[in-house]
XYZ file of C-alpha atoms in Angstrom:
626
model
C -14.541 -23.043 17.651
C -11.052 -23.736 16.201
C -12.540 -23.465 12.672
C -14.141 -20.088 13.432
C -10.854 -18.835 14.916
C -9.009 -19.915 11.761
C -11.471 -18.064 9.487
C -11.228 -14.902 11.582
C -7.421 -15.096 11.573
C -7.280 -15.472 7.770
C -9.743 -12.639 7.285
C -7.766 -10.332 9.545
C -4.521 -11.217 7.805
C -5.988 -10.502 4.373
C -7.435 -7.233 5.654
C -4.039 -6.239 7.053
C -2.315 -7.050 3.784
C -4.724 -4.924 1.801
C -4.435 -2.151 4.386
C -0.694 -1.938 3.794
C 0.434 -0.017 0.739
C 2.698 -2.117 -1.433
C 6.202 -0.648 -1.834
C 6.946 0.581 -5.354
C 9.965 1.845 -7.246
C 8.063 5.055 -7.943
C 7.553 5.708 -4.222
C 11.207 4.996 -3.408
C 12.473 7.214 -6.219
C 10.170 10.076 -5.189
C 11.483 9.919 -1.635
C 15.045 9.686 -2.891
C 14.620 12.776 -5.099
C 13.306 14.691 -2.071
C 16.374 13.475 -0.103
C 14.162 11.619 2.376
C 16.880 9.000 2.581
C 15.707 7.054 5.625
C 12.215 6.487 4.214
C 13.586 5.847 0.722
C 15.919 3.148 2.084
C 12.991 1.437 3.863
C 11.132 1.269 0.524
C 14.134 0.108 -1.516
C 14.889 -2.683 0.973
C 11.544 -4.291 0.028
C 12.125 -4.186 -3.738
C 13.962 -6.525 -6.137
C 17.607 -5.334 -6.364
C 17.966 -3.598 -9.728
C 21.001 -1.491 -10.583
C 19.247 1.804 -9.765
C 17.731 0.480 -6.549
C 21.055 -0.851 -5.259
C 22.857 2.383 -6.112
C 20.183 4.560 -4.507
C 20.023 2.281 -1.482
C 23.783 2.517 -1.007
C 23.583 6.302 -1.373
C 20.785 6.546 1.213
C 22.962 4.806 3.781
C 26.156 6.582 2.695
C 24.659 10.065 3.073
C 23.539 9.131 6.585
C 26.963 7.704 7.556
C 25.622 4.145 7.924
C 28.741 2.755 6.306
C 28.159 -0.922 7.081
C 24.773 -0.872 5.337
C 26.138 1.292 2.516
C 28.988 -1.175 1.969
C 26.581 -4.106 1.695
C 24.405 -2.344 -0.884
C 27.346 -1.117 -2.958
C 28.952 -4.571 -2.832
C 25.835 -6.134 -4.373
C 25.803 -3.354 -6.979
C 29.451 -3.924 -7.936
C 29.098 -7.709 -7.943
C 26.187 -7.633 -10.406
C 26.606 -4.445 -12.457
C 30.300 -3.531 -12.220
C 30.793 -2.841 -15.931
C 28.115 -0.139 -16.108
C 28.462 1.749 -12.809
C 28.880 5.513 -12.795
C 32.440 6.513 -11.887
C 31.410 8.642 -8.885
C 29.873 5.587 -7.210
C 33.410 4.165 -6.972
C 34.319 7.181 -4.831
C 31.386 6.672 -2.455
C 31.914 2.902 -2.252
C 35.618 3.392 -1.447
C 34.820 5.834 1.353
C 32.062 3.577 2.701
C 34.591 0.742 2.890
C 37.099 2.985 4.662
C 34.416 4.169 7.063
C 33.727 0.505 7.760
C 37.498 0.063 8.360
C 37.978 -2.120 5.291
C 40.954 0.000 4.266
C 42.663 -2.339 1.797
C 39.439 -2.964 -0.126
C 38.646 0.758 0.016
C 42.083 1.555 -1.396
C 41.540 -0.947 -4.189
C 38.265 0.719 -5.246
C 39.675 4.232 -4.813
C 42.688 3.202 -6.893
C 40.355 2.325 -9.769
C 38.560 5.659 -9.349
C 41.764 7.728 -9.293
C 43.777 5.568 -11.690
C 46.687 5.275 -9.261
C 47.751 2.947 -6.454
C 46.454 3.894 -2.981
C 47.754 2.928 0.448
C 45.839 4.794 3.150
C 47.551 3.131 6.097
C 51.002 3.910 4.772
C 50.045 7.491 3.900
C 48.502 8.221 7.297
C 51.388 6.545 9.093
C 53.825 8.807 7.278
C 51.705 11.938 7.786
C 51.240 11.234 11.497
C 54.921 10.544 12.124
C 55.983 13.690 10.379
C 53.331 16.087 11.648
C 54.694 18.976 13.692
C 51.967 18.480 16.292
C 49.815 15.698 17.689
C 46.524 15.934 19.576
C 44.989 14.824 22.869
C 41.232 14.516 22.449
C 38.268 14.553 24.838
C 34.591 14.313 23.912
C 32.824 17.455 25.138
C 29.533 16.058 26.359
C 28.603 13.047 28.441
C 25.365 13.017 26.466
C 26.759 11.517 23.278
C 25.059 11.526 19.886
C 23.119 14.748 20.370
C 24.119 15.874 16.905
C 26.580 18.504 18.179
C 28.832 20.248 15.639
C 29.350 23.679 14.061
C 31.352 25.022 16.980
C 32.858 28.521 17.042
C 34.392 30.940 19.525
C 31.838 33.314 21.073
C 33.760 35.687 23.311
C 34.732 33.668 26.389
C 32.127 31.060 25.430
C 31.447 28.858 22.438
C 28.511 28.615 20.067
C 27.490 25.353 18.435
C 24.626 23.682 16.627
C 22.740 20.675 17.962
C 19.546 18.641 17.846
C 19.338 18.702 21.678
C 16.135 20.105 23.164
C 14.510 19.959 19.744
C 10.760 19.538 19.401
C 8.439 19.313 16.433
C 8.814 17.508 13.127
C 11.952 15.689 12.040
C 14.128 16.330 9.022
C 13.474 13.959 6.116
C 17.150 13.427 5.258
C 17.880 11.509 8.479
C 14.545 11.564 10.360
C 16.195 13.491 13.190
C 15.168 16.839 14.706
C 16.111 20.130 13.111
C 19.271 21.881 14.306
C 19.315 24.927 16.581
C 22.143 27.172 17.753
C 23.304 27.116 21.386
C 25.865 28.914 23.500
C 27.838 27.284 26.303
C 30.851 27.581 28.532
C 33.645 25.012 28.608
C 34.902 23.849 32.000
C 38.486 22.909 32.881
C 37.779 19.301 31.868
C 36.701 20.337 28.390
C 32.989 19.711 29.036
C 30.121 21.870 27.771
C 28.298 23.558 30.672
C 25.633 26.252 31.067
C 24.153 25.370 27.671
C 21.583 27.925 26.466
C 19.692 28.127 23.148
C 19.846 31.319 21.141
C 16.530 33.230 20.981
C 13.725 32.541 18.506
C 14.879 35.338 16.226
C 17.846 33.055 15.521
C 16.387 29.567 16.030
C 13.405 28.793 13.812
C 11.663 25.583 12.803
C 14.410 25.046 10.194
C 18.136 24.259 10.529
C 20.479 26.828 12.082
C 24.184 26.112 12.463
C 27.779 27.365 12.168
C 27.746 30.816 13.712
C 30.676 33.226 13.423
C 31.042 36.563 15.215
C 32.685 39.931 14.573
C 35.556 40.823 16.920
C 33.304 43.057 19.042
C 30.594 40.381 19.210
C 27.844 42.653 17.849
C 27.239 40.837 14.563
C 26.670 37.139 13.993
C 26.597 35.300 10.670
C 25.138 31.786 10.586
C 23.634 29.074 8.372
C 19.916 28.593 7.926
C 18.294 26.037 5.625
C 15.713 27.129 3.087
C 12.040 27.108 4.011
C 11.114 25.253 0.822
C 12.591 22.874 -1.689
C 13.236 24.178 -5.189
C 14.030 22.337 -8.383
C 17.752 22.534 -9.226
C 18.532 20.363 -12.226
C 16.824 17.022 -11.611
C 16.803 17.390 -7.833
C 14.579 19.114 -5.298
C 16.824 21.071 -2.951
C 16.338 23.258 0.114
C 19.488 25.333 -0.225
C 21.444 26.626 2.768
C 21.827 30.375 3.152
C 23.942 32.663 5.338
C 22.055 35.082 7.604
C 23.190 38.100 9.592
C 21.945 39.091 13.035
C 22.874 42.095 15.198
C 23.211 42.367 18.968
C 21.664 45.602 20.246
C 20.457 46.653 23.696
C 21.197 43.223 25.129
C 19.441 41.087 22.522
C 19.778 39.650 19.028
C 17.651 41.318 16.356
C 16.895 41.314 12.632
C 18.374 38.030 11.231
C 18.428 38.978 7.548
C 19.630 36.931 4.596
C 22.929 37.964 2.982
C 22.829 38.975 -0.707
C 25.343 36.265 -1.650
C 22.771 33.602 -0.672
C 20.617 31.992 -3.359
C 17.766 29.554 -3.952
C 19.841 27.980 -6.749
C 22.846 26.907 -4.672
C 24.013 26.733 -1.075
C 26.360 29.049 0.796
C 27.344 27.762 4.223
C 29.874 27.497 7.065
C 30.811 31.204 7.344
C 34.035 32.044 9.162
C 35.228 35.611 9.766
C 38.901 36.481 9.904
C 40.162 37.833 13.222
C 39.868 41.434 12.006
C 36.395 40.847 10.568
C 37.415 42.128 7.136
C 36.921 38.864 5.254
C 34.540 35.943 5.370
C 35.468 32.442 4.240
C 32.631 30.077 3.363
C 31.719 26.943 1.394
C 29.425 26.869 -1.620
C 28.376 24.805 -4.607
C 27.692 27.910 -6.679
C 28.298 27.618 -10.448
C 31.873 27.977 -11.670
C 33.508 25.886 -8.953
C 35.611 22.748 -9.191
C 32.849 20.364 -8.097
C 30.610 19.668 -5.089
C 31.404 22.207 -2.320
C 34.293 24.675 -2.785
C 35.821 27.224 -0.422
C 35.451 30.940 -1.145
C 36.490 34.224 0.441
C 34.707 37.572 0.257
C 35.835 41.022 1.426
C 33.729 43.069 3.835
C 34.220 46.849 3.870
C 33.942 49.196 6.853
C 30.197 49.639 6.237
C 29.597 45.890 6.226
C 29.117 45.737 2.453
C 30.215 42.488 0.807
C 32.340 42.366 -2.311
C 32.393 39.597 -4.913
C 33.244 36.075 -3.661
C 36.540 34.588 -4.883
C 37.120 30.865 -5.277
C 40.270 29.749 -3.412
C 41.407 27.839 -6.487
C 42.446 24.285 -7.414
C 45.222 23.951 -4.823
C 42.537 24.015 -2.112
C 39.415 22.916 -3.969
C 38.837 19.528 -5.614
C 36.000 17.782 -7.413
C 34.663 16.747 -3.995
C 33.803 18.435 -0.690
C 35.797 21.271 0.843
C 33.924 22.676 3.835
C 34.165 24.197 7.347
C 36.915 26.806 6.842
C 38.713 28.367 9.799
C 41.466 30.989 9.538
C 44.043 31.781 12.228
C 45.395 35.259 12.969
C 48.487 34.580 10.820
C 46.402 33.420 7.859
C 46.711 29.629 8.140
C 43.596 28.029 6.677
C 42.133 24.911 8.276
C 39.330 23.093 6.471
C 37.699 19.713 5.943
C 37.916 17.778 2.678
C 37.238 14.338 1.244
C 38.901 15.252 -2.049
C 42.488 15.436 -0.795
C 44.255 12.228 0.233
C 43.366 11.258 3.773
C 42.085 8.600 6.137
C 38.705 8.334 4.441
C 35.653 10.620 4.232
C 36.187 14.165 5.592
C 39.634 14.850 7.078
C 41.018 18.080 8.521
C 43.784 19.827 6.552
C 45.733 23.039 6.855
C 47.271 25.270 4.224
C 49.663 28.192 4.631
C 48.783 31.429 2.882
C 51.470 32.253 0.308
C 50.006 35.516 -1.012
C 46.667 37.332 -1.199
C 45.475 34.876 -3.831
C 47.534 31.705 -3.285
C 47.725 28.921 -0.696
C 50.307 26.192 -0.309
C 49.503 22.494 -0.878
C 47.173 21.307 1.928
C 48.634 19.077 4.644
C 46.668 16.351 6.431
C 46.688 16.769 10.235
C 47.333 13.062 10.808
C 45.592 10.169 12.512
C 45.613 11.560 16.040
C 42.751 13.813 14.917
C 41.522 12.283 11.628
C 39.575 9.009 11.685
C 38.060 6.822 8.944
C 34.760 8.749 9.297
C 33.997 12.480 8.982
C 36.286 14.819 10.946
C 35.628 18.525 10.443
C 34.884 21.974 11.925
C 38.388 22.459 13.402
C 38.916 25.734 15.314
C 42.031 26.737 17.250
C 42.916 29.039 20.133
C 46.517 29.745 19.107
C 47.493 31.309 22.448
C 46.585 28.138 24.358
C 47.365 25.558 21.658
C 43.932 24.056 22.158
C 40.646 24.067 20.346
C 37.646 22.074 19.183
C 36.423 20.018 16.267
C 33.532 17.735 15.309
C 33.494 14.085 14.264
C 30.970 11.306 13.682
C 33.525 8.588 14.473
C 31.388 7.422 17.424
C 28.130 7.299 15.443
C 26.377 10.669 15.320
C 28.097 14.063 15.258
C 29.912 14.922 18.489
C 32.152 17.758 19.585
C 35.683 17.152 20.841
C 38.153 19.374 22.614
C 41.831 18.952 21.823
C 45.160 20.017 23.212
C 47.802 20.480 20.548
C 51.172 19.069 21.584
C 54.560 19.146 19.956
C 55.235 15.854 18.274
C 58.275 14.040 19.571
C 61.198 14.734 17.277
C 61.807 11.664 15.202
C 64.540 12.012 12.648
C 62.911 9.485 10.405
C 64.063 8.011 7.134
C 61.494 6.059 5.157
C 61.445 4.517 1.745
C 60.662 1.597 -0.534
C 62.721 -1.072 -2.275
C 61.849 -1.568 -5.946
C 63.219 -3.392 -8.966
C 65.081 -0.801 -11.020
C 63.769 -2.098 -14.331
C 60.158 -3.091 -13.561
C 59.638 -0.735 -10.559
C 57.881 -3.569 -8.751
C 58.131 -3.624 -4.964
C 60.585 -6.186 -3.590
C 59.328 -7.733 -0.331
C 61.957 -9.830 1.414
C 64.714 -7.292 0.794
C 67.032 -6.394 3.670
C 67.744 -2.732 4.341
C 70.703 -1.774 6.539
C 71.533 1.535 8.204
C 75.216 2.454 8.749
C 77.062 5.414 10.136
C 79.747 6.868 7.892
C 82.399 4.775 9.671
C 80.673 1.693 8.301
C 79.229 0.563 11.633
C 75.941 -1.275 11.225
C 73.318 0.541 13.342
C 70.087 -1.214 12.386
C 68.562 -3.442 9.747
C 65.058 -4.411 8.658
C 63.465 -7.146 6.597
C 61.122 -5.456 4.135
C 57.510 -6.622 4.389
C 54.834 -7.067 1.754
C 54.476 -3.306 1.188
C 58.130 -3.069 0.198
C 58.760 -0.234 2.650
C 61.178 0.423 5.499
C 61.794 3.115 8.121
C 64.557 3.945 10.593
C 64.735 6.409 13.463
C 67.962 8.389 13.359
C 69.526 11.252 15.317
C 69.818 14.966 14.519
C 72.767 16.514 12.742
C 74.406 13.233 11.686
C 75.408 11.560 8.436
C 74.284 8.071 7.510
C 74.462 5.503 4.730
C 71.600 3.181 3.896
C 71.866 0.047 1.741
C 69.232 -2.275 0.272
C 70.027 -5.947 -0.392
C 68.093 -8.588 -2.284
C 69.283 -11.979 -3.461
C 70.416 -11.876 -7.110
C 70.365 -8.041 -7.096
C 73.098 -5.438 -6.993
C 72.788 -3.604 -3.649
C 71.624 0.016 -3.779
C 72.991 2.632 -1.422
C 72.301 6.229 -0.467
C 73.923 8.704 1.913
C 71.951 11.366 3.783
C 72.315 13.881 6.576
C 69.773 14.764 9.269
C 69.060 18.356 10.189
C 69.183 20.044 13.565
C 66.109 22.168 12.966
C 63.262 19.716 13.349
C 61.779 16.520 12.078
C 63.431 15.086 9.009
C 61.547 13.040 6.445
C 63.483 11.360 3.672
C 61.583 9.318 1.110
C 64.220 7.047 -0.394
C 63.321 5.026 -3.448
C 65.918 2.259 -3.185
C 66.009 0.921 -6.739
C 68.010 -2.294 -6.971
C 69.065 -3.809 -10.290
C 69.162 -7.544 -10.858
C 72.494 -9.069 -11.901
C 70.951 -10.514 -15.053
C 69.627 -7.079 -16.096
C 73.025 -5.495 -15.465
C 75.309 -8.029 -17.173
C 74.928 -9.785 -20.530
C 76.902 -12.836 -19.341
C 74.459 -13.467 -16.462
C 71.251 -15.261 -17.320
C 68.215 -16.478 -15.438
C 67.174 -20.025 -16.378
C 63.639 -21.351 -16.589
C 64.098 -23.172 -13.267
C 64.991 -19.884 -11.542
C 68.745 -20.474 -11.217
C 71.068 -17.569 -12.098
C 74.191 -18.609 -14.040
C 77.293 -16.738 -15.131
C 77.859 -17.878 -18.692
C 81.637 -18.152 -19.286
C 83.770 -19.984 -21.812
C 84.260 -23.599 -20.750
C 87.263 -24.516 -18.603
C 89.340 -27.478 -19.839
C 91.521 -29.758 -17.697
C 94.085 -32.322 -18.776
C 93.122 -35.962 -18.469
C 93.029 -37.015 -14.828
C 94.286 -33.532 -13.797
C 92.774 -30.633 -11.860
C 95.424 -27.942 -12.045
C 94.424 -24.623 -13.686
C 95.861 -24.300 -17.199
C 96.518 -20.872 -18.833
C 93.274 -21.125 -20.843
C 91.297 -21.864 -17.688
C 93.046 -19.016 -15.871
C 92.009 -16.487 -18.528
C 88.376 -17.573 -18.144
C 88.538 -17.414 -14.350
C 90.091 -13.930 -14.576
C 86.815 -12.742 -16.122
C 85.029 -14.172 -13.093
C 87.501 -12.456 -10.740
C 86.703 -9.098 -12.379
C 82.964 -9.685 -12.036
C 83.219 -10.644 -8.357
C 85.332 -7.573 -7.608
C 82.810 -5.382 -9.421
C 79.977 -6.795 -7.273
C 81.506 -7.333 -3.810
C 78.297 -8.762 -2.325
C 77.831 -11.450 -4.975
C 78.249 -15.058 -3.765
C 78.679 -17.970 -6.176
C 78.916 -21.727 -6.312
C 81.454 -23.378 -8.666
C 80.182 -26.653 -10.049
C 82.407 -29.168 -11.896
C 81.126 -31.943 -14.185
C 82.903 -34.873 -15.881
C 82.043 -37.131 -18.779
C 80.949 -40.704 -18.152
C 84.222 -42.476 -19.032
C 85.516 -44.038 -15.801
C 83.704 -45.138 -12.706
C 81.166 -42.862 -11.085
C 83.169 -42.713 -7.832
C 86.322 -41.721 -9.707
C 84.456 -39.030 -11.630
C 82.900 -37.624 -8.449
C 86.282 -37.284 -6.751
C 87.859 -35.760 -9.852
C 85.067 -33.181 -10.242
C 85.350 -32.159 -6.583
C 89.085 -31.585 -7.003
C 88.582 -29.525 -10.172
C 85.860 -27.346 -8.552
C 88.048 -26.832 -5.467
C 91.004 -25.932 -7.691
C 88.963 -23.220 -9.455
C 87.849 -21.869 -6.052
C 91.464 -21.648 -4.837
C 92.417 -19.715 -7.965
C 89.761 -17.119 -7.172
C 90.926 -16.845 -3.543
C 94.549 -16.400 -4.659
C 93.362 -13.527 -6.857
C 91.713 -11.550 -4.056
C 88.188 -12.976 -3.715
C 87.034 -13.651 -0.126
C 86.654 -17.355 0.563
C 83.333 -16.862 2.373
C 81.781 -15.700 -0.899
C 82.644 -18.951 -2.657
C 81.613 -22.581 -2.503
C 82.432 -25.541 -4.747
C 80.775 -28.823 -5.537
C 81.649 -31.756 -7.805
C 78.795 -33.475 -9.624
C 80.866 -36.109 -11.428
C 78.870 -37.580 -14.301
C 75.445 -37.153 -12.589
C 74.262 -34.088 -14.569
C 75.255 -34.516 -18.223
C 74.068 -31.972 -20.736
C 73.958 -34.680 -23.406
C 72.638 -38.137 -22.601
C 74.031 -40.592 -25.124
C 72.233 -43.836 -26.135
C 73.893 -46.821 -24.468
C 76.408 -44.381 -22.970
C 78.131 -44.254 -26.342
C 79.080 -40.565 -26.717
C 81.305 -39.044 -29.357
C 84.413 -37.098 -28.356
C 82.536 -33.838 -28.983
C 79.658 -34.950 -26.735
C 82.040 -35.990 -23.964
C 83.674 -32.552 -24.214
C 80.315 -30.805 -23.780
C 79.599 -32.815 -20.626
C 83.027 -31.924 -19.167
C 82.389 -28.405 -17.926
C 82.369 -25.922 -15.047
C 79.273 -23.931 -14.057
C 79.124 -20.743 -12.016
C 75.824 -20.263 -10.195
C 74.984 -17.100 -8.247
C 73.770 -17.862 -4.742
C 73.218 -14.253 -3.569
């Protein structure tokens, strides 16, 4: 019986193996080209890890915000094939690491990609401290991870896109349901209530999202994905188009595609200005700066669209700029992963300078921007509150925010660097004084070489940076009365041995002032005129650098007993110290030590030195202590 059972088991196992289709590179690549990333990843996970498979596998996870899995795949790729990886993979790997909260490693990879040093934590800390506003956030639905985003104002309500209530087939990209548009009210706790789907004329079996409405609420523009994939370059793409619907006799009708839409590229995320005369949107149409760019198009009184205009390189980068929103006074909010931020999409704002120009975008800071995607920011200016979307908790979720005035911090920040090499100098001490010279605060500089002090409005200060063996650097500044002050002080300190030819750094790390030798009469320690002239040079140097501290060392030759020589050298070193004090040098900056015959420069065989060799061993040294 056991034998029969074994034969049946083996037969069934073999049958099952043959019934399963063996995973192949061809199958994985076909799925990847169709952007069926979940299924493609399942195939690639079963295959030997070649360069292409690891890169595609990392991309599958990256495009679905599975940053831990993406990081693992990219790490294997970089470990094995680093010298032949496409440059853009560095960008995705860096953002995957940041999304996985490995910020230092992410900065290292992004630094290679950009060719410049990155420090996300320091940047976001500075941005957040100096932002005019901060944000209190609240997730808008107790039912998390419903794929809610694409929120907009809809009269006294809001409109948003979501996978909630969805039925039918899933979307190959993430194997989740297709998006529909919904309307809802927002209660006094910021929660979505009375959620209703838009009618079937709007919601189809494809994606609908990101609605925007004319001021009178009679026209809606929204995104809809294409009903088929078309070949664009080497990829099969279902492009996103903008549609228009009209509200007549109590219902939405028509839903027609706008002429600026195309099968060859996507146009998405429409946002009307408050007067309805312009539409901002994102597109990857030809002629842009890379990936998705922001555009604006005029709309005349008859609803006819003009020619779209790219917002230019101040706003647009080689990466994603999406989800525009424009306030009544023309401030543009948008999401980008091309401008410096916390990682992945961050929210930025830019002030309109003229009809064709915007100011440099400003990151909104870490109270609203996370290491994952943060986007779709809209603002009710009269209430200082609004909404945005983020996938920081996993899937896309909507958040309500209250915008608050940031506490006024009159902040001074900076770095301490070597003046010659420009290297950061951890271990430096930075001191803050008022103009009366009173010490107000001091900090020991950490490994990042930076410092910061909180100050008060409308006051003058002095700041000084100290480092052993360096000339202190100082700077004076004044705080304003009109708001937050940010001063970025590059405290560049110069080493004594770079500043003065007579100061040299030895191979053992000691810093010596190289002066002419001081000579004493036999068995004497009083300062002779020749010795005085040498010490006068030292007096001048110490007065030039009032924070320098030195040690005077005295050495004898080996003629006489060691105890005698030690006492004599101590007296000679002390005598030189007293000369400096008598000539105006503070005693607490000086120390003296006698070495006797213990540290000769020339060691003579059988202690039989010539007069010249004895003279060399009789010397004074001047070592810088600070």
